[in-house]
Amino acid sequence: MTGDGWFVGTARDDTATGAGHVREGRADAPADWPARAVEAGFAPDEEAYYAALHEACVAATRAAATEAERAGDQQLVHAVRAMDDCTRTANELAERLSEWAGALFDEEGGGVGFAREVVDREPTGPDEERAISLAERVVGLVDEADELEAYVETRAPTVAPNLSAMAGPVLAARLIALAGGLESLAKKPSGTVQVLGAEDALFAHLRGHASSPKHGVIYTHEYVRGTRPEDRGSAARALAGKLTIAARVDHYSGDRKPELDEELDERMATIRARAEDDATATDEGGDE
Amino acid sequence: MSRRPRTDGGDGHLPDGVEPRTFDGDQRLATRGEPVYGEPVQDGWRAWDPGRSKLGALLGRGVETGFTGDDTVLYLGAASGTTVSHVADFAGPTYAVEFAPRPARDLVRVAESRPNLFPLLKDARRPETYAHVVESGVDVLFQDVATRGQGDVACRNRQFLADDGWLVATIKARSEDVTGPTEVTFGHVVETIEAEYEVVTTERMDPLHEDHLAVVARPR
């Protein structure tokens, strides 16, 4: 329909179709659309035309913006998976390197720090040349992982502002990746979010030879890790509950809601207060 | 010219609906509408922050922009709607094109309370994707796009502008060439614009908006 105005083929009160035309349509050149719409009987006057145009543009742009941003969650999924792959591979190669370099050079060491030292050496023969080259790959992979992390940190708050604020961008991205996307994360029950990343333990439990896992990847969150072991189950449950709500707000509305963070903070303060209560009770002692 | 005579009497180049008002003892430009970005409001007038809005800065300096009030406007690069909210307060039908989804969401929110503001998530370099929505013969084409080829954008969108309309473009040097001398970059962009337009004035926007040049022009 090159050349037609957006209002052709739709009714004035049919905002959904109008919005579709605004998004998909095109024309080689503009025209006096308000006058044409009135001529064509789409609207009784220009005022009514502009009212319909406003509705259609607002609906079209809101939908298009939401869709475009949602597609961003897949970029995030790729980036965080690639980041973890780079880190894991770097560690594996660093181990191989430390074995090899330990035999070649006087100093010994392990890990990425050691690889950085080896990179600075001048090779004195073909053996050292290979080992140093391997060290360069290790360092390159670590640098790439850092770059990916920086990307995740800027990208995650756009894709999922509430989830990122609450979980931190990297954990937010991991949760989205484990669920397969923001939409699927938003549709998961909080009990599932709590154990995302602990699938092995969960299936062992379901087969009947292990207790149920208290937490999956959310273990890395300060609110779980920093809580004493006997309260971690409660902490993980509370955190997962709020993360689930945050993911749903991010997916369905996209508005930033700082009050979600505050609710979580309050809940955590209550859980952690138990430790202090217990400590006080023990100090006072005697009534056991 | 088909434009109606000014009625602002004494405000120089200010369009109808834009007035200097006193906020906390300071004289600032203001428009009437729903507040958008936490700006001070008094008796329904919203202060227009010249540090956040290049058009606000231009009007504050008394530069003739062609806006008279009630104009039909095509605004390219509306971002989250800070400036275009003020434009829609005093102008007529205002088409606001923005390319990035995140700010477009804020723009939609700004548009909700302004029936004359039409937000469009489109690429200003591809007018054929919105020529079926934006009407021809607009009075002012305002452009604030931070992309390469800002001169081309102005030329490609000339088709929307009335023959007696106005182009107001704010050019960001760093978007064209990150390292080159800004004067040279501005020269290239203005040259490109001159293919379709007659330049009326250019104005450096330092210090409020560094490395920006405002170009006011009329179609050839």
Short mmCIF file of C-alpha atoms in Angstrom, two decimals:
data_model
loop_
_atom_site.label_atom_id
_atom_site.label_comp_id
_atom_site.label_asym_id
_atom_site.label_seq_id
_atom_site.Cartn_x
_atom_site.Cartn_y
_atom_site.Cartn_z
CA MET A 1 0.00 0.00 0.00
CA THR A 2 2.76 2.42 -0.92
CA GLY A 3 1.27 5.86 -1.11
CA ASP A 4 -1.74 5.33 1.12
CA GLY A 5 -2.20 7.08 4.44
CA TRP A 6 -2.16 4.99 7.60
CA PHE A 7 -5.94 5.40 8.01
CA VAL A 8 -6.81 3.66 4.74
CA GLY A 9 -8.41 0.28 5.40
CA THR A 10 -9.19 0.84 9.05
CA ALA A 11 -11.99 2.40 11.07
CA ARG A 12 -11.55 5.42 13.33
CA ASP A 13 -12.37 3.47 16.51
CA ASP A 14 -10.19 0.48 15.55
CA THR A 15 -7.00 1.61 17.31
CA ALA A 16 -5.33 -1.81 17.07
CA THR A 17 -5.51 -1.96 13.27
CA GLY A 18 -4.59 1.72 13.00
CA ALA A 19 -1.56 1.15 15.22
CA GLY A 20 -0.54 -1.78 13.02
CA HIS A 21 -0.69 0.47 9.96
CA VAL A 22 1.38 3.16 11.71
CA ARG A 23 4.06 0.56 12.43
CA GLU A 24 4.09 -1.41 9.19
CA GLY A 25 2.94 1.05 6.55
CA ARG A 26 5.07 3.24 4.33
CA ALA A 27 4.68 5.85 1.65
CA ASP A 28 7.00 7.38 -0.90
CA ALA A 29 5.90 10.87 -0.01
CA PRO A 30 3.76 12.62 2.59
CA ALA A 31 0.40 14.20 1.73
CA ASP A 32 -2.19 16.32 3.43
CA TRP A 33 -3.38 13.30 5.39
CA PRO A 34 -5.82 15.11 7.70
CA ALA A 35 -7.73 16.56 4.71
CA ARG A 36 -7.64 13.26 2.85
CA ALA A 37 -8.92 11.35 5.87
CA VAL A 38 -11.87 13.71 6.16
CA GLU A 39 -12.55 13.42 2.41
CA ALA A 40 -12.41 9.64 2.63
CA GLY A 41 -14.93 9.66 5.46
CA PHE A 42 -12.46 8.26 8.01
CA ALA A 43 -13.19 11.19 10.32
CA PRO A 44 -15.91 13.88 10.33
CA ASP A 45 -13.34 16.65 10.85
CA GLU A 46 -9.63 17.16 11.41
CA GLU A 47 -10.02 17.31 15.16
CA ALA A 48 -11.46 13.80 15.17
CA TYR A 49 -8.73 12.69 12.78
CA TYR A 50 -5.98 13.96 15.09
CA ALA A 51 -7.63 12.27 18.09
CA ALA A 52 -7.58 8.92 16.25
CA LEU A 53 -4.01 9.55 15.06
CA HIS A 54 -2.93 10.21 18.65
CA GLU A 55 -4.45 6.95 19.88
CA ALA A 56 -2.88 4.97 17.02
CA CYS A 57 0.60 6.52 17.43
CA VAL A 58 0.66 6.05 21.21
CA ALA A 59 -0.43 2.41 20.90
CA ALA A 60 1.97 1.70 18.02
CA THR A 61 4.99 3.28 19.67
CA ARG A 62 4.34 1.71 23.04
CA ALA A 63 4.07 -1.76 21.49
CA ALA A 64 7.07 -1.28 19.20
CA ALA A 65 9.26 0.03 22.02
CA THR A 66 8.35 -2.84 24.31
CA GLU A 67 8.97 -5.44 21.62
CA ALA A 68 12.30 -3.95 20.61
CA GLU A 69 13.48 -3.85 24.18
CA ARG A 70 12.38 -7.37 24.82
CA ALA A 71 14.47 -8.59 21.93
CA GLY A 72 17.36 -7.15 23.95
CA ASP A 73 16.97 -9.96 26.48
CA GLN A 74 18.31 -12.45 23.93
CA GLN A 75 21.46 -10.36 23.45
CA LEU A 76 21.86 -10.42 27.19
CA VAL A 77 21.44 -14.19 27.30
CA HIS A 78 24.14 -14.69 24.67
CA ALA A 79 26.48 -12.24 26.37
CA VAL A 80 26.25 -13.72 29.86
CA ARG A 81 26.64 -17.28 28.54
CA ALA A 82 29.67 -16.23 26.47
CA MET A 83 31.09 -14.49 29.53
CA ASP A 84 30.81 -17.66 31.61
CA ASP A 85 32.27 -19.76 28.76
CA CYS A 86 35.26 -17.42 28.47
CA THR A 87 35.91 -17.53 32.21
CA ARG A 88 35.58 -21.30 32.44
CA THR A 89 37.80 -21.90 29.41
CA ALA A 90 40.37 -19.42 30.67
CA ASN A 91 40.58 -21.24 34.00
CA GLU A 92 40.94 -24.59 32.31
CA LEU A 93 43.72 -23.36 30.03
CA ALA A 94 45.39 -21.55 32.92
CA GLU A 95 45.68 -24.91 34.73
CA ARG A 96 47.25 -26.51 31.68
CA LEU A 97 49.58 -23.54 31.38
CA SER A 98 50.72 -23.68 34.98
CA GLU A 99 51.67 -27.34 34.56
CA TRP A 100 53.60 -26.61 31.40
CA ALA A 101 55.20 -23.35 32.46
CA GLY A 102 56.09 -24.80 35.84
CA ALA A 103 58.28 -27.30 34.01
CA LEU A 104 59.84 -24.66 31.73
CA PHE A 105 60.46 -21.71 34.03
CA ASP A 106 61.87 -21.34 37.52
CA GLU A 107 58.87 -19.70 39.07
CA GLU A 108 55.65 -21.56 39.60
CA GLY A 109 52.14 -20.40 39.97
CA GLY A 110 48.64 -20.89 38.81
CA GLY A 111 45.62 -19.07 37.62
CA VAL A 112 45.20 -16.01 35.49
CA GLY A 113 47.68 -13.92 37.49
CA PHE A 114 50.40 -16.40 36.63
CA ALA A 115 49.39 -16.33 32.96
CA ARG A 116 49.84 -12.54 32.99
CA GLU A 117 53.37 -12.99 34.34
CA VAL A 118 54.25 -15.57 31.70
CA VAL A 119 52.99 -13.29 28.91
CA ASP A 120 55.67 -10.73 29.80
CA ARG A 121 58.55 -13.18 29.34
CA GLU A 122 60.87 -13.22 26.34
CA PRO A 123 60.90 -16.73 24.84
CA THR A 124 64.34 -18.34 24.60
CA GLY A 125 63.30 -21.26 22.45
CA PRO A 126 60.44 -22.91 20.61
CA ASP A 127 59.07 -24.59 23.77
CA GLU A 128 58.80 -21.32 25.65
CA GLU A 129 57.35 -19.67 22.60
CA ARG A 130 54.39 -22.08 22.62
CA ALA A 131 53.83 -21.79 26.36
CA ILE A 132 53.91 -17.99 26.23
CA SER A 133 51.54 -18.00 23.28
CA LEU A 134 49.14 -20.17 25.29
CA ALA A 135 49.39 -17.68 28.15
CA GLU A 136 48.38 -14.94 25.72
CA ARG A 137 45.19 -16.86 24.84
CA VAL A 138 44.37 -17.19 28.55
CA VAL A 139 44.81 -13.48 29.12
CA GLY A 140 42.81 -12.70 25.97
CA LEU A 141 39.90 -14.83 27.17
CA VAL A 142 39.90 -13.18 30.57
CA ASP A 143 39.93 -9.74 28.96
CA GLU A 144 37.03 -10.77 26.74
CA ALA A 145 35.11 -11.99 29.78
CA ASP A 146 35.67 -8.59 31.39
CA GLU A 147 34.42 -6.81 28.28
CA LEU A 148 31.36 -9.03 28.21
CA GLU A 149 30.71 -8.32 31.84
CA ALA A 150 30.88 -4.58 31.19
CA TYR A 151 28.42 -5.05 28.33
CA VAL A 152 26.06 -7.04 30.55
CA GLU A 153 26.27 -4.32 33.19
CA THR A 154 25.13 -1.62 30.80
CA ARG A 155 22.63 -3.79 28.94
CA ALA A 156 20.81 -5.55 31.79
CA PRO A 157 19.36 -2.37 33.38
CA THR A 158 17.76 -1.48 30.03
CA VAL A 159 16.26 -4.92 29.50
CA ALA A 160 15.19 -5.52 33.10
CA PRO A 161 15.56 -2.39 35.27
CA ASN A 162 13.93 -3.72 38.44
CA LEU A 163 15.51 -7.15 38.32
CA SER A 164 18.93 -5.60 37.70
CA ALA A 165 18.57 -3.14 40.55
CA MET A 166 17.61 -5.91 42.95
CA ALA A 167 19.89 -8.73 41.83
CA GLY A 168 22.72 -6.74 40.27
CA PRO A 169 23.10 -6.80 36.48
CA VAL A 170 25.12 -10.01 36.22
CA LEU A 171 22.86 -12.14 38.40
CA ALA A 172 19.85 -10.64 36.61
CA ALA A 173 21.34 -11.69 33.28
CA ARG A 174 22.11 -15.21 34.61
CA LEU A 175 18.53 -15.67 35.78
CA ILE A 176 17.21 -14.51 32.41
CA ALA A 177 19.65 -16.86 30.65
CA LEU A 178 18.69 -19.84 32.84
CA ALA A 179 15.01 -19.23 32.16
CA GLY A 180 15.70 -18.72 28.43
CA GLY A 181 14.45 -15.13 28.27
CA LEU A 182 12.75 -12.40 30.30
CA GLU A 183 9.29 -13.55 29.30
CA SER A 184 9.83 -17.13 30.47
CA LEU A 185 11.43 -15.88 33.69
CA ALA A 186 8.40 -13.65 34.31
CA LYS A 187 6.13 -16.68 33.89
CA LYS A 188 7.99 -18.91 36.34
CA PRO A 189 6.72 -19.42 39.88
CA SER A 190 8.93 -18.05 42.60
CA GLY A 191 9.82 -21.57 43.86
CA THR A 192 11.36 -22.32 40.46
CA VAL A 193 13.30 -19.05 40.37
CA GLN A 194 14.67 -19.94 43.82
CA VAL A 195 16.36 -23.10 42.50
CA LEU A 196 17.28 -21.95 38.96
CA GLY A 197 20.84 -23.11 38.39
CA ALA A 198 20.53 -25.95 40.92
CA GLU A 199 18.90 -28.37 38.50
CA ASP A 200 21.24 -31.27 39.36
CA ALA A 201 20.41 -31.03 43.05
CA LEU A 202 16.74 -30.58 42.28
CA PHE A 203 16.54 -33.72 40.15
CA ALA A 204 18.49 -35.71 42.73
CA HIS A 205 15.87 -34.58 45.22
CA LEU A 206 13.00 -35.51 42.91
CA ARG A 207 14.53 -38.99 42.39
CA GLY A 208 14.31 -39.28 46.12
CA HIS A 209 17.88 -39.44 47.32
CA ALA A 210 18.61 -35.90 48.41
CA SER A 211 17.01 -33.05 50.30
CA SER A 212 15.49 -30.25 48.23
CA PRO A 213 17.94 -27.51 47.23
CA LYS A 214 17.50 -24.24 49.10
CA HIS A 215 18.85 -22.06 46.34
CA GLY A 216 20.31 -22.05 42.87
CA VAL A 217 22.28 -19.26 41.26
CA ILE A 218 20.73 -16.67 43.59
CA TYR A 219 23.20 -18.03 46.14
CA THR A 220 25.65 -15.44 44.79
CA HIS A 221 23.40 -12.66 46.10
CA GLU A 222 24.62 -11.03 49.28
CA TYR A 223 21.22 -11.54 50.90
CA VAL A 224 21.62 -15.33 50.67
CA ARG A 225 25.35 -15.76 51.03
CA GLY A 226 25.60 -13.22 53.84
CA THR A 227 22.83 -14.81 55.90
CA ARG A 228 23.70 -17.48 58.49
CA PRO A 229 23.13 -21.06 57.21
CA GLU A 230 20.00 -21.85 59.24
CA ASP A 231 18.22 -18.78 57.84
CA ARG A 232 19.39 -19.14 54.26
CA GLY A 233 16.31 -21.06 53.18
CA SER A 234 14.08 -18.22 54.35
CA ALA A 235 16.37 -15.61 52.80
CA ALA A 236 16.46 -17.46 49.46
CA ARG A 237 12.67 -17.84 49.47
CA ALA A 238 12.12 -14.15 50.24
CA LEU A 239 14.68 -13.02 47.66
CA ALA A 240 13.27 -15.32 44.96
CA GLY A 241 9.78 -14.00 45.65
CA LYS A 242 10.80 -10.39 45.11
CA LEU A 243 13.01 -11.20 42.11
CA THR A 244 10.05 -12.93 40.49
CA ILE A 245 7.87 -9.87 41.02
CA ALA A 246 10.66 -7.64 39.66
CA ALA A 247 10.95 -9.81 36.52
CA ARG A 248 7.18 -9.60 36.01
CA VAL A 249 7.14 -5.82 36.38
CA ASP A 250 10.05 -5.58 33.93
CA HIS A 251 8.36 -7.78 31.39
CA TYR A 252 4.81 -6.50 31.60
CA SER A 253 5.25 -2.80 32.34
CA GLY A 254 8.94 -1.89 32.27
CA ASP A 255 8.50 0.87 34.87
CA ARG A 256 11.11 1.17 37.55
CA LYS A 257 9.57 0.55 41.00
CA PRO A 258 12.07 1.33 43.79
CA GLU A 259 9.51 0.31 46.43
CA LEU A 260 10.17 -3.34 45.46
CA ASP A 261 13.76 -3.03 46.68
CA GLU A 262 12.57 -1.47 49.92
CA GLU A 263 10.13 -4.29 50.59
CA LEU A 264 12.92 -6.81 50.12
CA ASP A 265 15.27 -4.84 52.37
CA GLU A 266 12.65 -4.82 55.13
CA ARG A 267 11.96 -8.54 54.81
CA MET A 268 15.68 -9.29 54.97
CA ALA A 269 16.10 -7.12 58.03
CA THR A 270 13.41 -9.22 59.75
CA ILE A 271 15.09 -12.50 58.79
CA ARG A 272 18.49 -11.32 59.90
CA ALA A 273 17.10 -9.99 63.15
CA ARG A 274 16.46 -13.64 64.10
CA ALA A 275 20.19 -14.18 64.42
CA GLU A 276 20.44 -11.26 66.84
CA ASP A 277 17.41 -12.47 68.81
CA ASP A 278 18.98 -15.92 69.12
CA ALA A 279 22.28 -14.39 70.21
CA THR A 280 20.50 -12.33 72.87
CA ALA A 281 18.53 -15.37 74.01
CA THR A 282 21.72 -17.42 74.38
CA ASP A 283 23.47 -14.61 76.26
CA GLU A 284 20.62 -14.39 78.70
CA GLY A 285 20.61 -18.18 78.79
CA GLY A 286 19.32 -20.29 81.60
CA ASP A 287 15.78 -21.04 80.54
CA GLU A 288 16.50 -23.99 78.26
CA MET B 1 3.60 34.11 3.66
CA SER B 2 0.56 32.34 5.00
CA ARG B 3 1.66 32.61 8.59
CA ARG B 4 -0.51 34.61 10.91
CA PRO B 5 0.91 37.77 12.48
CA ARG B 6 2.60 37.61 15.84
CA THR B 7 0.61 38.49 18.89
CA ASP B 8 3.30 38.11 21.51
CA GLY B 9 3.99 41.84 21.61
CA GLY B 10 7.36 42.56 23.11
CA ASP B 11 8.75 39.06 23.61
CA GLY B 12 10.79 39.32 20.45
CA HIS B 13 11.09 35.93 18.85
CA LEU B 14 9.13 33.92 21.37
CA PRO B 15 6.24 31.88 19.98
CA ASP B 16 2.79 32.32 21.51
CA GLY B 17 2.52 30.08 24.52
CA VAL B 18 6.13 30.55 25.58
CA GLU B 19 6.60 33.22 28.24
CA PRO B 20 9.30 34.35 30.61
CA ARG B 21 8.09 33.66 34.15
CA THR B 22 9.70 34.09 37.52
CA PHE B 23 10.65 30.88 39.35
CA ASP B 24 12.26 31.27 42.77
CA GLY B 25 13.37 34.78 41.84
CA ASP B 26 14.87 33.70 38.48
CA GLN B 27 13.42 34.72 35.14
CA ARG B 28 12.96 31.57 33.01
CA LEU B 29 11.07 30.59 29.89
CA ALA B 30 7.99 28.47 30.52
CA THR B 31 5.13 26.70 28.74
CA ARG B 32 1.78 25.48 29.99
CA GLY B 33 1.24 21.70 30.32
CA GLU B 34 1.67 18.60 32.43
CA PRO B 35 5.10 18.53 34.11
CA VAL B 36 7.46 15.89 32.70
CA TYR B 37 10.92 15.83 34.21
CA GLY B 38 10.54 17.31 37.68
CA GLU B 39 10.80 20.89 36.42
CA PRO B 40 9.46 23.71 38.66
CA VAL B 41 5.81 24.52 38.04
CA GLN B 42 3.92 27.69 38.91
CA ASP B 43 0.28 28.46 38.15
CA GLY B 44 0.33 25.73 35.49
CA TRP B 45 3.50 27.08 33.83
CA ARG B 46 6.46 24.67 33.55
CA ALA B 47 9.99 26.09 33.60
CA TRP B 48 11.90 25.21 30.44
CA ASP B 49 15.45 24.21 31.37
CA PRO B 50 17.85 25.64 28.73
CA GLY B 51 20.60 23.30 29.96
CA ARG B 52 18.54 20.23 29.08
CA SER B 53 16.94 21.58 25.94
CA LYS B 54 18.72 23.05 22.94
CA LEU B 55 15.55 24.65 21.65
CA GLY B 56 14.95 26.15 25.08
CA ALA B 57 18.46 27.60 24.97
CA LEU B 58 17.92 29.00 21.45
CA LEU B 59 14.66 30.72 22.36
CA GLY B 60 16.26 32.06 25.52
CA ARG B 61 18.93 33.71 23.39
CA GLY B 62 16.34 35.36 21.19
CA VAL B 63 17.21 33.43 18.02
CA GLU B 64 14.47 33.53 15.37
CA THR B 65 13.33 29.93 14.96
CA GLY B 66 10.15 30.24 12.91
CA PHE B 67 7.97 28.88 15.71
CA THR B 68 4.99 31.21 16.18
CA GLY B 69 2.67 29.05 18.30
CA ASP B 70 0.04 26.59 17.01
CA ASP B 71 2.49 25.48 14.30
CA THR B 72 2.44 22.02 12.78
CA VAL B 73 5.78 20.48 13.74
CA LEU B 74 7.89 17.51 12.71
CA TYR B 75 10.39 16.86 15.48
CA LEU B 76 13.22 14.44 14.67
CA GLY B 77 15.19 12.96 17.56
CA ALA B 78 12.59 13.46 20.28
CA ALA B 79 14.48 11.21 22.75
CA SER B 80 12.54 10.85 25.98
CA GLY B 81 10.45 13.90 25.21
CA THR B 82 11.97 16.62 27.39
CA THR B 83 12.00 19.31 24.71
CA VAL B 84 9.15 18.02 22.59
CA SER B 85 6.87 18.20 25.63
CA HIS B 86 7.39 21.98 25.70
CA VAL B 87 6.92 22.20 21.93
CA ALA B 88 3.62 20.31 22.13
CA ASP B 89 2.53 22.70 24.90
CA PHE B 90 2.56 25.69 22.55
CA ALA B 91 2.46 24.17 19.04
CA GLY B 92 -0.30 22.47 17.08
CA PRO B 93 -0.02 18.91 15.70
CA THR B 94 3.46 17.73 16.70
CA TYR B 95 4.97 14.59 15.18
CA ALA B 96 7.81 13.25 17.35
CA VAL B 97 10.19 10.74 15.75
CA GLU B 98 12.61 8.78 17.91
CA PHE B 99 14.75 5.81 16.93
CA ALA B 100 15.73 4.25 20.28
CA PRO B 101 13.18 2.06 22.08
CA ARG B 102 14.15 2.93 25.65
CA PRO B 103 13.59 6.71 25.42
CA ALA B 104 10.59 6.09 23.16
CA ARG B 105 8.86 4.50 26.11
CA ASP B 106 9.26 7.73 28.11
CA LEU B 107 8.16 9.68 25.06
CA VAL B 108 4.91 7.71 24.99
CA ARG B 109 4.29 8.69 28.60
CA VAL B 110 4.85 12.36 27.73
CA ALA B 111 2.45 12.02 24.78
CA GLU B 112 -0.34 10.43 26.80
CA SER B 113 -1.38 13.75 28.36
CA ARG B 114 -0.85 15.71 25.13
CA PRO B 115 -3.46 14.92 22.46
CA ASN B 116 -1.55 16.95 19.83
CA LEU B 117 1.67 14.94 20.27
CA PHE B 118 2.14 11.90 18.02
CA PRO B 119 5.07 9.68 19.04
CA LEU B 120 6.69 7.52 16.35
CA LEU B 121 9.39 4.89 16.82
CA LYS B 122 11.07 5.43 13.44
CA ASP B 123 14.47 6.09 11.90
CA ALA B 124 14.77 9.75 10.81
CA ARG B 125 17.10 8.61 8.02
CA ARG B 126 14.20 6.67 6.46
CA PRO B 127 11.30 9.08 5.95
CA GLU B 128 9.46 6.54 3.78
CA THR B 129 8.67 4.62 6.99
CA TYR B 130 6.62 7.49 8.40
CA ALA B 131 5.51 9.47 5.34
CA HIS B 132 2.19 7.59 5.54
CA VAL B 133 1.59 9.17 8.97
CA VAL B 134 3.28 12.58 9.00
CA GLU B 135 1.39 15.16 6.94
CA SER B 136 2.95 17.35 4.29
CA GLY B 137 3.29 21.10 4.66
CA VAL B 138 4.54 21.25 8.26
CA ASP B 139 5.54 24.72 9.50
CA VAL B 140 8.69 23.77 11.40
CA LEU B 141 11.05 20.85 10.98
CA PHE B 142 13.07 20.59 14.17
CA GLN B 143 16.00 18.20 14.19
CA ASP B 144 18.15 17.01 17.07
CA VAL B 145 19.54 13.65 15.97
CA ALA B 146 22.92 12.51 17.23
CA THR B 147 23.87 10.35 14.28
CA ARG B 148 26.25 10.54 11.36
CA GLY B 149 24.84 12.27 8.33
CA GLN B 150 22.85 14.97 10.13
CA GLY B 151 22.89 17.11 6.98
CA ASP B 152 21.39 14.26 4.95
CA VAL B 153 18.65 13.80 7.52
CA ALA B 154 17.65 17.45 7.10
CA CYS B 155 17.59 17.11 3.31
CA ARG B 156 15.65 13.86 3.22
CA ASN B 157 12.98 15.32 5.48
CA ARG B 158 12.60 18.49 3.42
CA GLN B 159 9.59 16.84 1.70
CA PHE B 160 7.47 17.30 4.85
CA LEU B 161 8.13 21.01 5.11
CA ALA B 162 5.89 23.74 3.69
CA ASP B 163 7.65 25.91 1.12
CA ASP B 164 7.49 28.81 3.56
CA GLY B 165 8.43 26.60 6.52
CA TRP B 166 11.49 26.60 8.72
CA LEU B 167 14.24 24.12 9.48
CA VAL B 168 15.81 24.34 12.92
CA ALA B 169 18.61 21.80 13.25
CA THR B 170 21.01 21.39 16.14
CA ILE B 171 24.14 19.71 14.86
CA LYS B 172 26.36 17.68 17.13
CA ALA B 173 29.94 17.78 15.83
CA ARG B 174 31.03 14.69 17.73
CA SER B 175 28.41 12.56 16.01
CA GLU B 176 29.91 13.32 12.60
CA ASP B 177 33.58 13.16 13.43
CA VAL B 178 34.92 12.33 16.87
CA THR B 179 38.38 13.79 16.43
CA GLY B 180 38.27 16.44 13.73
CA PRO B 181 38.10 20.20 14.35
CA THR B 182 34.47 21.11 15.03
CA GLU B 183 34.54 24.12 12.68
CA VAL B 184 35.43 21.89 9.73
CA THR B 185 32.75 19.35 10.65
CA PHE B 186 30.10 22.06 10.96
CA GLY B 187 31.21 23.41 7.59
CA HIS B 188 30.55 20.05 5.92
CA VAL B 189 27.14 19.64 7.52
CA VAL B 190 26.03 23.18 6.63
CA GLU B 191 27.21 22.62 3.06
CA THR B 192 25.05 19.49 2.84
CA ILE B 193 22.04 21.34 4.23
CA GLU B 194 22.53 24.12 1.67
CA ALA B 195 21.66 21.69 -1.13
CA GLU B 196 18.00 21.92 -0.09
CA TYR B 197 17.86 24.97 2.15
CA GLU B 198 18.88 28.60 2.39
CA VAL B 199 20.63 29.09 5.72
CA VAL B 200 19.29 32.05 7.71
CA THR B 201 21.48 31.87 10.81
CA THR B 202 23.92 29.60 12.52
CA GLU B 203 24.67 29.84 16.21
CA ARG B 204 27.23 28.05 18.36
CA MET B 205 25.53 26.67 21.45
CA ASP B 206 28.46 26.78 23.86
CA PRO B 207 28.68 26.75 26.79
CA LEU B 208 25.29 25.16 27.61
CA HIS B 209 25.60 22.62 24.80
CA GLU B 210 29.23 22.12 23.87
CA ASP B 211 30.22 21.25 20.31
CA HIS B 212 26.73 21.94 19.04
CA LEU B 213 25.76 24.27 16.22
CA ALA B 214 22.22 25.47 15.64
CA VAL B 215 21.25 25.98 12.01
CA VAL B 216 18.10 27.90 11.10
CA ALA B 217 17.19 27.63 7.42
CA ARG B 218 14.34 27.98 4.89
CA PRO B 219 13.64 25.60 2.01
CA ARG B 220 14.99 26.66 -1.40
#
